[in-house]
Structures are given as C-alpha cells and as structure tokens.
Short mmCIF file of C-alpha atoms and ligand atoms in Angstrom, two decimals:
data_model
loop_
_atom_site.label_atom_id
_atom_site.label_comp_id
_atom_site.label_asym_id
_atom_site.label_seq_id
_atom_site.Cartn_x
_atom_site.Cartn_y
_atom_site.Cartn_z
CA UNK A 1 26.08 -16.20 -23.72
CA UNK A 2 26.63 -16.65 -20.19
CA UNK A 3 27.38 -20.37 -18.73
CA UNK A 4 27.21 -21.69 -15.56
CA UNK A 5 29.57 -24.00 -13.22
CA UNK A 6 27.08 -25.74 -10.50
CA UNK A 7 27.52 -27.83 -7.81
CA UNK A 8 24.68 -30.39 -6.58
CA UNK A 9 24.21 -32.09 -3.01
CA UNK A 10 23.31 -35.30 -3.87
CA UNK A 11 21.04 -37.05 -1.79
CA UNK A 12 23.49 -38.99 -0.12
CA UNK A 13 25.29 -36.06 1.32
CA UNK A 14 28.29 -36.01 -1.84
CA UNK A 15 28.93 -33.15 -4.10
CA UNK A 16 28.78 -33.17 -7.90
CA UNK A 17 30.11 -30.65 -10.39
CA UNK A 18 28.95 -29.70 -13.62
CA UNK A 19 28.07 -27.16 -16.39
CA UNK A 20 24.71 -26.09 -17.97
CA UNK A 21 23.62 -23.25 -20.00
CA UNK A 22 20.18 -23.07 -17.48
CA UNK A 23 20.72 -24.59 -14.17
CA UNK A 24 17.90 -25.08 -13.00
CA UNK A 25 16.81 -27.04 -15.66
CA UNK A 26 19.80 -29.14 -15.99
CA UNK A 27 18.85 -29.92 -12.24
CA UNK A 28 15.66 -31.23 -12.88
CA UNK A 29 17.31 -33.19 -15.45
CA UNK A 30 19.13 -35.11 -12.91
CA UNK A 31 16.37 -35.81 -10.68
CA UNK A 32 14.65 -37.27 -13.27
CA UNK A 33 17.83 -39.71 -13.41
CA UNK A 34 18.78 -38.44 -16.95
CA UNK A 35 21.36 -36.06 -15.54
CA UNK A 36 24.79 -38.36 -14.84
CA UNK A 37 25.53 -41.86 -14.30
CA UNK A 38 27.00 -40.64 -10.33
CA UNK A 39 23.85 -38.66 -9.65
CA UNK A 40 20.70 -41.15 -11.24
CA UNK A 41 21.48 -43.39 -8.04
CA UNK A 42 21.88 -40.80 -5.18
CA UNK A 43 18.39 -38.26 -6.05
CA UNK A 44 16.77 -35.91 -5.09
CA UNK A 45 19.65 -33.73 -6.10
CA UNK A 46 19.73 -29.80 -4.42
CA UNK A 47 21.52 -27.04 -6.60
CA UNK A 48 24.08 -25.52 -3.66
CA UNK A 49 26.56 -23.64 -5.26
CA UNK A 50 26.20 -21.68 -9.07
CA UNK A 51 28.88 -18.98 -10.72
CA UNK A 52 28.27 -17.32 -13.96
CA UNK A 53 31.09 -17.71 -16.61
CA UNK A 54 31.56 -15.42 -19.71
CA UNK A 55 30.71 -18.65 -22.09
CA UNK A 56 31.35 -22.40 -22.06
CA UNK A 57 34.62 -22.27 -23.05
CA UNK A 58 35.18 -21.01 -19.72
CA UNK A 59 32.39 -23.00 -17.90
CA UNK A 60 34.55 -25.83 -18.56
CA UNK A 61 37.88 -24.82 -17.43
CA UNK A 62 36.36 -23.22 -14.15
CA UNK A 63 34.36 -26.70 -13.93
CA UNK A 64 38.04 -28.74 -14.36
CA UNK A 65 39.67 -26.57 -11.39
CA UNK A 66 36.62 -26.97 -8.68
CA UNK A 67 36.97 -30.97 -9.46
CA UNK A 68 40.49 -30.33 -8.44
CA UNK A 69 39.48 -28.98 -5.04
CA UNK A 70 39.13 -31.32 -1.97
CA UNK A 71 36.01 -31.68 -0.68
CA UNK A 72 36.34 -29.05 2.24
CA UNK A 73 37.24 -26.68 0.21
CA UNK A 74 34.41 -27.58 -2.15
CA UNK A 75 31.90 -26.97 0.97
CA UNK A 76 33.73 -23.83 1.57
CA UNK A 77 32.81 -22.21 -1.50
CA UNK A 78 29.34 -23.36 -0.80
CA UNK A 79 29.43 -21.53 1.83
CA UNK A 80 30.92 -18.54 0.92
CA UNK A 81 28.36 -18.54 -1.92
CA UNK A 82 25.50 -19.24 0.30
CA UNK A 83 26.61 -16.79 2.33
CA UNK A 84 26.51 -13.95 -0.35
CA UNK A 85 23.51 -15.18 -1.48
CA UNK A 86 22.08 -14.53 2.23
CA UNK A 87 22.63 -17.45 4.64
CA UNK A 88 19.13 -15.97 6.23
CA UNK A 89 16.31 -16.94 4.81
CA UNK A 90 13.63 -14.81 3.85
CA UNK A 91 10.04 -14.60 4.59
CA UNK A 92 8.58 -15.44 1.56
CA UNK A 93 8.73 -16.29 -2.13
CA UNK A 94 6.49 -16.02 -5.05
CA UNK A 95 6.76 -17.91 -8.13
CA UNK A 96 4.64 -16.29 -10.91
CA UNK A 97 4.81 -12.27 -11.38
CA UNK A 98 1.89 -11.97 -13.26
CA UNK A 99 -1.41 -9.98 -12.52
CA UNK A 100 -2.18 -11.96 -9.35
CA UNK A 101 1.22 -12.52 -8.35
CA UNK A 102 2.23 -9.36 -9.27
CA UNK A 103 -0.04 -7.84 -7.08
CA UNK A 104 0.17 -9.85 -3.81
CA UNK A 105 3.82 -9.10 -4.30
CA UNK A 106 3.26 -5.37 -3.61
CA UNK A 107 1.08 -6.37 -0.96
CA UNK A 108 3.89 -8.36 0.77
CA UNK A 109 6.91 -5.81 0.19
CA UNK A 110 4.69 -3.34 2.18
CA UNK A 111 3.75 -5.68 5.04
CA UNK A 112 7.18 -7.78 5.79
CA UNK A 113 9.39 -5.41 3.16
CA UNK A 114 10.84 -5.96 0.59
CA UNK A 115 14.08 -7.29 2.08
CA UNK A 116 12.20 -10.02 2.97
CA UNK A 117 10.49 -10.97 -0.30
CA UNK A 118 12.10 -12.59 -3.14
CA UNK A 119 10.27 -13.50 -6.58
CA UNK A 120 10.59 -15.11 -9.63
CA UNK A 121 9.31 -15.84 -13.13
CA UNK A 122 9.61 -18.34 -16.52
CA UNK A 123 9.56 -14.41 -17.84
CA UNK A 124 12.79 -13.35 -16.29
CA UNK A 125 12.74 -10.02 -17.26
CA UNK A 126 9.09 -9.60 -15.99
CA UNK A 127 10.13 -10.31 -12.35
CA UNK A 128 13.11 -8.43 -12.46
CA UNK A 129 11.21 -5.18 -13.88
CA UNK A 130 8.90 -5.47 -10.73
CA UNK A 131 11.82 -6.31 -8.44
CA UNK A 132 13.43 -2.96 -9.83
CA UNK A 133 10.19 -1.52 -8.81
CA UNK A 134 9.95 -2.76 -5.49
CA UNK A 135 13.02 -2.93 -4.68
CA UNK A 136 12.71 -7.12 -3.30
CA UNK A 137 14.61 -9.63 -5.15
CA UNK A 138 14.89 -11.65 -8.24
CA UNK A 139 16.26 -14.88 -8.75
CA UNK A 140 16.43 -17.17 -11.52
CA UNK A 141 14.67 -20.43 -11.26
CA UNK A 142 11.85 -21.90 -9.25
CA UNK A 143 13.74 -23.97 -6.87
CA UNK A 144 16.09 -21.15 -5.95
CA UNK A 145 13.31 -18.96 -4.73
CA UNK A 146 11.91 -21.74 -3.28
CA UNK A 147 15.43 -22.21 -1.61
CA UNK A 148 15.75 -19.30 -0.22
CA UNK A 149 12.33 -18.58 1.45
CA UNK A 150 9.69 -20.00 4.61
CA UNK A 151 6.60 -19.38 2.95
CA UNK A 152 6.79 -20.03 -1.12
CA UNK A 153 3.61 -18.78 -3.21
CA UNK A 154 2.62 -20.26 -5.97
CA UNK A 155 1.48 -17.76 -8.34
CA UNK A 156 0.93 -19.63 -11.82
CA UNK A 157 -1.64 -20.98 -13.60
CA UNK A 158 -3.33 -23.98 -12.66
CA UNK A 159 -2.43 -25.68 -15.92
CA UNK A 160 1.43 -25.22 -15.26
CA UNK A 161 1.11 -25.83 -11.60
CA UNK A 162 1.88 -29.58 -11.63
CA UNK A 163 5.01 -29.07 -13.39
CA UNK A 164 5.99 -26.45 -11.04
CA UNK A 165 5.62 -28.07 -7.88
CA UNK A 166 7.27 -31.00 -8.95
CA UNK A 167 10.47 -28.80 -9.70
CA UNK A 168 10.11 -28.10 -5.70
CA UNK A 169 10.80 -31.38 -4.51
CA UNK A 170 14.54 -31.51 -4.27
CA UNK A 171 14.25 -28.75 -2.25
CA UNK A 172 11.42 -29.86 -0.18
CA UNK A 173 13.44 -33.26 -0.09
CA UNK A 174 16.48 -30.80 1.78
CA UNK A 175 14.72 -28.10 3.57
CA UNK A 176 12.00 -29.90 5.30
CA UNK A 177 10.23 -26.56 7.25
CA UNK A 178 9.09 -24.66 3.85
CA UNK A 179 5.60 -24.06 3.71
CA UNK A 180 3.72 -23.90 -0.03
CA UNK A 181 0.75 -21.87 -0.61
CA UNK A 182 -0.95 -22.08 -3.80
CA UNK A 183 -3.41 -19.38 -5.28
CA UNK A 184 -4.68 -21.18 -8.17
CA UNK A 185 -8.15 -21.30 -8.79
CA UNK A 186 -10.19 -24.84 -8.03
CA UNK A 187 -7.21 -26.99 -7.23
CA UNK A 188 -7.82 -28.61 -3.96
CA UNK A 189 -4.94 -29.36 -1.45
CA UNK A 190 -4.89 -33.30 -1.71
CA UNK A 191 -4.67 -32.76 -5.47
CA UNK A 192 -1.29 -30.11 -4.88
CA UNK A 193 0.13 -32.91 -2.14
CA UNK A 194 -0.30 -35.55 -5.33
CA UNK A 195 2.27 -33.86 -7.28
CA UNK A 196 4.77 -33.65 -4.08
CA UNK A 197 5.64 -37.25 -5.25
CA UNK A 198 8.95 -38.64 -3.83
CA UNK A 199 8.91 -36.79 -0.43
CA UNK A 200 9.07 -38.57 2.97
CA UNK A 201 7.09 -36.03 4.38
CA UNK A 202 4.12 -33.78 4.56
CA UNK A 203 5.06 -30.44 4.16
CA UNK A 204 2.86 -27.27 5.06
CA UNK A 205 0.48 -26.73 2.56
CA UNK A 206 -1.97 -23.83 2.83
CA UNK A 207 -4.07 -22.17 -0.10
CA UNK A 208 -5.40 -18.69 -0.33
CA UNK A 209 -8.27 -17.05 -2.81
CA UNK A 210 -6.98 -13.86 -3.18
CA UNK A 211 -7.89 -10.73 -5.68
CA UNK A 212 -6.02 -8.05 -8.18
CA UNK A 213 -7.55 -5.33 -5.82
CA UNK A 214 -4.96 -6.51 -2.58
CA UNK A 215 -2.50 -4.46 -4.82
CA UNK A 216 -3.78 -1.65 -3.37
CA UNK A 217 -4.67 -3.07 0.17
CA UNK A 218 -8.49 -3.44 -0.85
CA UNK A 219 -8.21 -6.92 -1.08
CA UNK A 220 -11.16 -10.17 -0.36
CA UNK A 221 -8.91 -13.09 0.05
CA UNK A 222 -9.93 -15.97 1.39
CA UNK A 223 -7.30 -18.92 3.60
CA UNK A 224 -7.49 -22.44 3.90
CA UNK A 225 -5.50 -25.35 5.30
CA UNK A 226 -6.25 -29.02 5.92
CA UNK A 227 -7.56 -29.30 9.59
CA UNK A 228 -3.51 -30.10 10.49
CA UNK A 229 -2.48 -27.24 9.29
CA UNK A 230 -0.56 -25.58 11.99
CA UNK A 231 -1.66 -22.08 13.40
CA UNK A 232 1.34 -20.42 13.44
CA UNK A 233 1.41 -20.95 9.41
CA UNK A 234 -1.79 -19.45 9.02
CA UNK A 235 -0.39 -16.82 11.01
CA UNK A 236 2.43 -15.84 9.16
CA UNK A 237 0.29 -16.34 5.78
CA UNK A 238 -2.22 -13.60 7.29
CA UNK A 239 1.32 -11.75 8.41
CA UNK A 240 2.37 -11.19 4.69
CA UNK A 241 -1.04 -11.09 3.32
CA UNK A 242 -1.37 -8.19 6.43
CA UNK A 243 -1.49 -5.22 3.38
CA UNK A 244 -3.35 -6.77 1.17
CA UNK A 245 -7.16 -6.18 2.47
CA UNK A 246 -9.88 -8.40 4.34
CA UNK A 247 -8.61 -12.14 4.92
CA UNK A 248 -10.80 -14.73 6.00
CA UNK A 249 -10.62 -17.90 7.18
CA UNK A 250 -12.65 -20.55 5.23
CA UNK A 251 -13.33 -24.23 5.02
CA UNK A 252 -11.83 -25.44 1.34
CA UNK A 253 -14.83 -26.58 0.77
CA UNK A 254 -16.00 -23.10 0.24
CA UNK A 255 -12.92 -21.77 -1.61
CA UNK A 256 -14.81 -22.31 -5.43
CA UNK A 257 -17.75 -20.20 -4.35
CA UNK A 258 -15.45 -17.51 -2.59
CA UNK A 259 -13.44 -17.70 -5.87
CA UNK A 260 -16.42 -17.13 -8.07
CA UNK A 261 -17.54 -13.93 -6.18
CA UNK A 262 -14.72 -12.32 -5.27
CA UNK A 263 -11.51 -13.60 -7.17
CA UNK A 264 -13.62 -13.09 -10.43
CA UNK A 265 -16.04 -10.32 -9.08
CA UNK A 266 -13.38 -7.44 -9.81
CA UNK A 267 -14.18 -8.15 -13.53
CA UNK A 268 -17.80 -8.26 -13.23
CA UNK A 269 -17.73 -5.18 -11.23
CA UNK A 270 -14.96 -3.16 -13.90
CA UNK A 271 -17.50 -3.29 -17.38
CA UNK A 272 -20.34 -2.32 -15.16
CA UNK A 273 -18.26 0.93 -14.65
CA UNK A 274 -16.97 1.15 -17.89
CA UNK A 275 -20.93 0.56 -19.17
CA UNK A 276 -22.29 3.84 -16.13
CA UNK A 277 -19.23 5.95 -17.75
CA UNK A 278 -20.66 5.36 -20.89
CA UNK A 279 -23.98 6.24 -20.06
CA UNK A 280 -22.34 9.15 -18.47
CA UNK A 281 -20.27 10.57 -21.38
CA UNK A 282 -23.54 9.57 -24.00
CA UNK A 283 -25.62 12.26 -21.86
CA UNK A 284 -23.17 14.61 -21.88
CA UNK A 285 -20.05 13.98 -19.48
CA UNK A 286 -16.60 14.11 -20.52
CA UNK A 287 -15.31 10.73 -20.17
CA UNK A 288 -12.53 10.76 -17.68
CA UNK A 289 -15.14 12.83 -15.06
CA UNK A 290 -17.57 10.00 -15.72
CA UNK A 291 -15.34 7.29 -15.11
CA UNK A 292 -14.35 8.97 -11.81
CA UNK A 293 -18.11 9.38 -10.78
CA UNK A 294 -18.51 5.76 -11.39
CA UNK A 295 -15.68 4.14 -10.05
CA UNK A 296 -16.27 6.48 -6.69
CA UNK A 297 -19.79 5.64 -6.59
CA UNK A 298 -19.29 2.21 -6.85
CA UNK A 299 -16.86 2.47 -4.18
CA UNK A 300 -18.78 4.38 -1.83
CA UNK A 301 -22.12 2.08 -2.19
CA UNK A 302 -19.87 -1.20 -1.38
CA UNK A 303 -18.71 0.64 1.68
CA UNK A 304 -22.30 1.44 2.81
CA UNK A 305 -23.20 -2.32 2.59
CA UNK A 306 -19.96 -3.08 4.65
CA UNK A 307 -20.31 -0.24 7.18
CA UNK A 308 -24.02 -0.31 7.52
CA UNK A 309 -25.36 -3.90 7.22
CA UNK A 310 -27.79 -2.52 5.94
CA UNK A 311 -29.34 -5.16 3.34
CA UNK A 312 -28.34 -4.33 -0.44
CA UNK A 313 -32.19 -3.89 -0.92
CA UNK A 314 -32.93 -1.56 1.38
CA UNK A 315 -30.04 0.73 0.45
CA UNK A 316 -31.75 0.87 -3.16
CA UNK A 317 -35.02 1.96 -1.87
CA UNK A 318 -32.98 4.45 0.50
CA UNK A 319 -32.10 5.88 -3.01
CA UNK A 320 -35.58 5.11 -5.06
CA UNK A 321 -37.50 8.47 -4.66
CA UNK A 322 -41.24 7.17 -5.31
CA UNK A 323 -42.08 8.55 -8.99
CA UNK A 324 -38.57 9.75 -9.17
CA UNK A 325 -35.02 9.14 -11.34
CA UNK A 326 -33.77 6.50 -9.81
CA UNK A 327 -36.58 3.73 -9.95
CA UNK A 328 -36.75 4.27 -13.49
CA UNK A 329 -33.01 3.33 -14.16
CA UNK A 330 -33.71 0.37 -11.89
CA UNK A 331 -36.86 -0.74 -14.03
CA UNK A 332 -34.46 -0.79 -16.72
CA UNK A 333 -32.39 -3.01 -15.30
CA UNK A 334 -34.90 -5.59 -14.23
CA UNK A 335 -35.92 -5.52 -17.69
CA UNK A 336 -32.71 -6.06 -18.62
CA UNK A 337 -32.36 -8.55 -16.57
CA UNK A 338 -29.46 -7.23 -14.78
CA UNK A 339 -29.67 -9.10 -11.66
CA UNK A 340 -29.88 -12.58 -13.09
CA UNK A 341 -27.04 -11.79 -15.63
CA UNK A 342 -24.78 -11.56 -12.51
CA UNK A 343 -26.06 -14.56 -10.18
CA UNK A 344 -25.36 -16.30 -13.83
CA UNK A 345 -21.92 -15.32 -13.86
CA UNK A 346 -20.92 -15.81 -10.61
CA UNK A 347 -22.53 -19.38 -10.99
CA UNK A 348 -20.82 -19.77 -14.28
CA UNK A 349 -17.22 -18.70 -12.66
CA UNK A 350 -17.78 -21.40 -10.30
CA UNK A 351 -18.50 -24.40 -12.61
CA UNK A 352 -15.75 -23.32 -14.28
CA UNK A 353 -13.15 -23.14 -11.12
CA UNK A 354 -14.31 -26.37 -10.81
CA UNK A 355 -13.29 -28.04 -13.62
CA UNK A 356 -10.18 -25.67 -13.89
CA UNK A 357 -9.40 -27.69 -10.38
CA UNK A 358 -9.44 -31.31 -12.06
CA UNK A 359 -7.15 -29.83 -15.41
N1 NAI B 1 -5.83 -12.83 -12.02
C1 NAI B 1 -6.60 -12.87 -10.95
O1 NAI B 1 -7.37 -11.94 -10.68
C2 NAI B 1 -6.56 -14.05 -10.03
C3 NAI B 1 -5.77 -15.14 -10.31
N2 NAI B 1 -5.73 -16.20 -9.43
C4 NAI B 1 -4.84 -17.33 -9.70
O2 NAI B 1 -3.55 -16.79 -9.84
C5 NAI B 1 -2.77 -17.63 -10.68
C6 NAI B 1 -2.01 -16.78 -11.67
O3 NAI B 1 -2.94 -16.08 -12.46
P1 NAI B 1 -2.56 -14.71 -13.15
O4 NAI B 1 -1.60 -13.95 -12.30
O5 NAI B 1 -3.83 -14.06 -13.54
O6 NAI B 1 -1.80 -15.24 -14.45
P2 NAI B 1 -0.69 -14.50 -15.31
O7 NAI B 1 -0.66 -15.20 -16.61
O8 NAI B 1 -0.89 -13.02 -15.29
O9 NAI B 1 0.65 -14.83 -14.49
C7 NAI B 1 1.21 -16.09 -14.44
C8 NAI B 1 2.73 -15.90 -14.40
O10 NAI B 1 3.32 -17.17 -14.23
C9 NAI B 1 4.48 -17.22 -15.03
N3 NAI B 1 4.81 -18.62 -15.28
C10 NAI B 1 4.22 -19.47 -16.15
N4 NAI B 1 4.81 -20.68 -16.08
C11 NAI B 1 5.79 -20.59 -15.14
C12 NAI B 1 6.74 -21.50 -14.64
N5 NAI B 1 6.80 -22.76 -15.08
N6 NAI B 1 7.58 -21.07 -13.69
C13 NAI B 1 7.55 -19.78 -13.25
N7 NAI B 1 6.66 -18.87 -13.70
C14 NAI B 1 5.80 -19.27 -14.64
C15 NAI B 1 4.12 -16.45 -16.26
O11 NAI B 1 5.28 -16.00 -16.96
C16 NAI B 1 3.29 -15.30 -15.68
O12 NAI B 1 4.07 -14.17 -15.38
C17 NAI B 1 -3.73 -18.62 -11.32
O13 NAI B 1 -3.57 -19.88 -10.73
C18 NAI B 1 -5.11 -18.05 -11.01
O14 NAI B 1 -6.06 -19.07 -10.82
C19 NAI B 1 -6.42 -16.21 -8.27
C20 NAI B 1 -7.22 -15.16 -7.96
C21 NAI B 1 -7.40 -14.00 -8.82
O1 LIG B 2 -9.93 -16.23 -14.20
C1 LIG B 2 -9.37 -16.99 -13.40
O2 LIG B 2 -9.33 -18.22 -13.63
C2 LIG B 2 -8.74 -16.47 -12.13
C3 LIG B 2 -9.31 -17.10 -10.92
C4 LIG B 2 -9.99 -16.01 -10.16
C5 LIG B 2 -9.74 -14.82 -10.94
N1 LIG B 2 -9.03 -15.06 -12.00
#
C-alpha cells in the first residue's frame, strides 16, 4: 500500500517532515495538537509538500533524506511540487460528488471549464469516476481542494458539514482570500462561521439553494450572503453557477422556503410523472411513450407559467373544455385532494430544513 512523505508549514513559518498512510488525516491530527511534540505549539499546520512512496519501508528512508536537506532546499522542493501541482489556482472546488454536487459540478466544467474545476470526495473513487468524465480534477483530501481553489463548495451533508469545515481551517488560517459556499439545506451562515473556530478572520462565506436539474442547465438556485458579503463574490458564484439555470438573489431568511419548493420540488414533481405514465400505460400506452408524454407535458406547462404569467389557474381553465375530459380528471384530483397533498409537502420539507439546520 502506498505511503506518503509530507511536509507541513507550521504556523510559525518552519517546516516539519513526516510520514502517514492518509495525509490529510494525519494533518488534522496535528492541528488538533496530537500530531508531534514540535508541531502542538506552532498550529494551524498547512500540508505543502506530499510524494507517494511504494510502502513505508520506503516512506521512511525518503522521510530520513529530506530531514537531511537544508532548509532552502526543503522550500525548493515545495516549490517544485507546488509548481507541478499548478502554482495557479483554480476557480473553484467542490467537496462532495454526490447527486447535488455531482451535478453543479457539470454545471461548472461547462461554464469556467473544466481546467478550472477541481473536486473531491470521502469516496475517492466516486470523484475520480466523474473527474474521468469531465475531464476536471481529482484530488485527495478536503484541504487540498480547498488549497488549490478561490471559491470552495461545500457539497456534503449537513450532518458531516461541521467536521468538514473544521478540516478547512489550516488552510483558511494560510490562504486568507478563499471564499466557502455551502449548499446544505437549513444551515444558516452564522451557524457555518461557528465551526471556522481558530481563525483571525472572517472569510467569504456565501450559501446557495441549488437543484439536481442545474445538471442539465434547468436549474432554480437560489444565493445568499450576509449583507458584507462582497459583490464581486456573488459575482463569480453566479459566474460558475452561469450553466446551471435561473439564479436568484435572496435574503437567507428566505433560503428554507426556497429550499422546500424548489431544492425538494424535483421529487414532488418526478412521482407525479411516474403516477400520469402510469395512468398512461393502464389505458393503453406503452410505457416508455407515456413517460415521454408526461415528462414533455410537464415541461411544456411549467414553461407556459414562466413565459406567459399567466396565473396557474387560468391556464387550467384555458384547458377545461366545459362538460369536457379535462375537468373531469381535475374533479378527481380535488377529490383526491391533490392540491393540499402538495402545499403539505412543501410545508413539511420546510419544517424539516429547519431542524436539519440546527443538527
Ligand atoms: N440532492 C439534492 O437534490 C439537493 C441537495 N442539497 C444539499 O446538498 C448536500 C449534499 O446532498 P447530496 O448530494 O444529495 O448527498 P449525497 O449523499 O448524494 O452526496 C454527499 C457526498 O459527500 C461525500 N462525503 C461525505 N462525507 C464527506 C467528507 N467528510 N468529506 C468529503 N466528502 C464527503 C459522500 O461520499 C457523497 O459523495 C446536502 O447538504 C443537501 O442538503 C441541496 C439542494 C438539493
Ligand atoms: O432532501 C434534502 O435534504 C435535500 C435538500 C433539498 C433537496 N434535497
């Protein structure tokens, strides 16, 4: 198994050497003062240098010849290494590749490129099969994405997301012009800035409601800063959110509402399809064609509402012939009390985004 030589930038400018079978957790180690005697009084400590070694065998020896090395040639293989590793930084990172993350990070490959976007994952493999797909990068660990990026997107649950932003803070602590957006659902700004313990600073903090549909550029997302918040962050938030649909600015106040309509909506809206392709195929259709008619339908009618302004109401009766077809489906669902089934959910999604927000 492979084992890795690192070198840390203590906190007081001086270097430390060591070996670790996962860096990035022997890192945190140190900052929580458990790492070495030399580091637990000069933290935060920044991983700045990291080479890969066939096992520990030979971790060990390669560790024993770099504490041989003066210190400017220490900092110049830093700097070689930092330079291979892209001395520029990029645009943005996202940490989390799962269904959300996944999909904002097609969104952002296609509006900055994929050059400029690098991503990671607890589930290496996961970010490195949609890195392979993209064709951005993957990196191991959360502070090295973080590391190399301006804008870093948090992409994980709100239950892990404490944990995770606290890995961030050595390298808050050393690059001091990041700027963190989180997606999670319910968890307030002040509450992300809690777990930025140790920092000297206020860094950039923005947060963004998006959905799964800004994979394909049909996005509702929703932005929101503390009143601080500088506009040329927004801007470049809005600049790598550019593919991923409709963005709107919103008071934070009004992110759990947003949240309940339209980062949950797309799974209200996907069993009422399913549920017409049913009826479809039980009266006859072959399923696939139904699903099709559906989905398009669906599509179209949410485009008439946009396009028209028309009020949702009056597009029904637009459709209700009087004694006709389609005002006996909608009886149906009054009886069936469709409508109140979703204002229920959508209230329901937002109690819960709520108390997701104090987990
Ligand atoms: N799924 C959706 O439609 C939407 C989700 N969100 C928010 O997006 C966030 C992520 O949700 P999903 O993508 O649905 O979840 P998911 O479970 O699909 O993805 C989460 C990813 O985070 C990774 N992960 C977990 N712990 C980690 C750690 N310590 N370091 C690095 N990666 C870690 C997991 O391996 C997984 O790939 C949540 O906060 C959620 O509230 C917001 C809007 C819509
Ligand atoms: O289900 C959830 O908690 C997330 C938030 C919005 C959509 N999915």
């Amino acid at each position: 198994m492979a084992y890795w030589v690192y070198i840390l930038r203590c906190a007081d400018g001086t270097l430390y050497t060591g070996i670790a079978a996962d860096v990035d957790k022997r890192a945190a180690v140190h900052n929580r003062g458990r790492g070495a005697k030399y580091t637990r009084s000069r933290l935060p400590v920044e991983v700045v240098y990291r080479e890969a070694c066939p096992d520990k065998g030979a971790a060990l020896r390669r560790e024993y010849r770099i504490k041989q090395l003066s210190r400017p040639q220490k900092l110049a293989l830093i700097s070689i290494y930092q330079r291979k590793q892209g001395s520029v930084m990029k645009k943005v990172a996202f940490i989390g590749t799962g269904n959300m993350g996944g999909a904002l990070i097609q969104a952002a490959c296609q509006a900055v490129g994929p050059d400029q976007v690098v991503i990671t994952d607890r589930d290496a493999a996961r970010a490195q099969t949609l890195a392979d797909q993209l064709g951005c990068t993957a990196v191991s660990g959360n502070g090295e994405a973080a590391r190399q990026a301006e804008y870093v997107f948090l992409c994980v649950k709100p239950q892990v997301m404490a944990g995770v932003v606290g890995e961030l803070v050595p390298v808050l602590a050393q690059q001091r012009d990041k700027v963190l957006v989180t997606i999670a659902a319910g968890i307030r700004i002040a509450t992300l800035r809690g777990w930025l313990e140790g920092l000297d600073y206020a860094p950039a903090v923005l947060r963004i409601m998006p959905n799964t549909p800004a994979s394909i550029g049909m996005g509702m997302l929703a932005l929101t800063g503390e009143p601080e918040a500088r506009e040329e962050h927004f801007q470049g938030v809005e600049d790598i959110l550019a593919k991923a649909g409709r963005v709107e600015r919103l008071s934070e106040n009004q992110m759990d509402a947003f949240s309940a309509i339209a980062g949950c909506g797309p799974a209200f809206v996907y069993p009422f399809i399913e549920a017409l392709a049913d009826g479809g195929v039980k009266v006859g259709l072959p399923r696939q064609q139904a699903m099709v008619y559906a989905a398009q339908m669906v599509l179209g009618s949410a485009a008439m509402v946009l396009e028209t302004g028309k009020h949702p109401g009056q597009l029904k009766d637009e459709v209700c012939s009087p004694g006709g077809s389609t005002i006996a489906g909608v009886a149906v669902l009054e009886e069936k009390a469709f409508r109140s089934a979703a204002i229920q959910a959508v209230e329901a999604a937002f109690h819960k985004t709520v108390e997701l927000g104090k987990s």
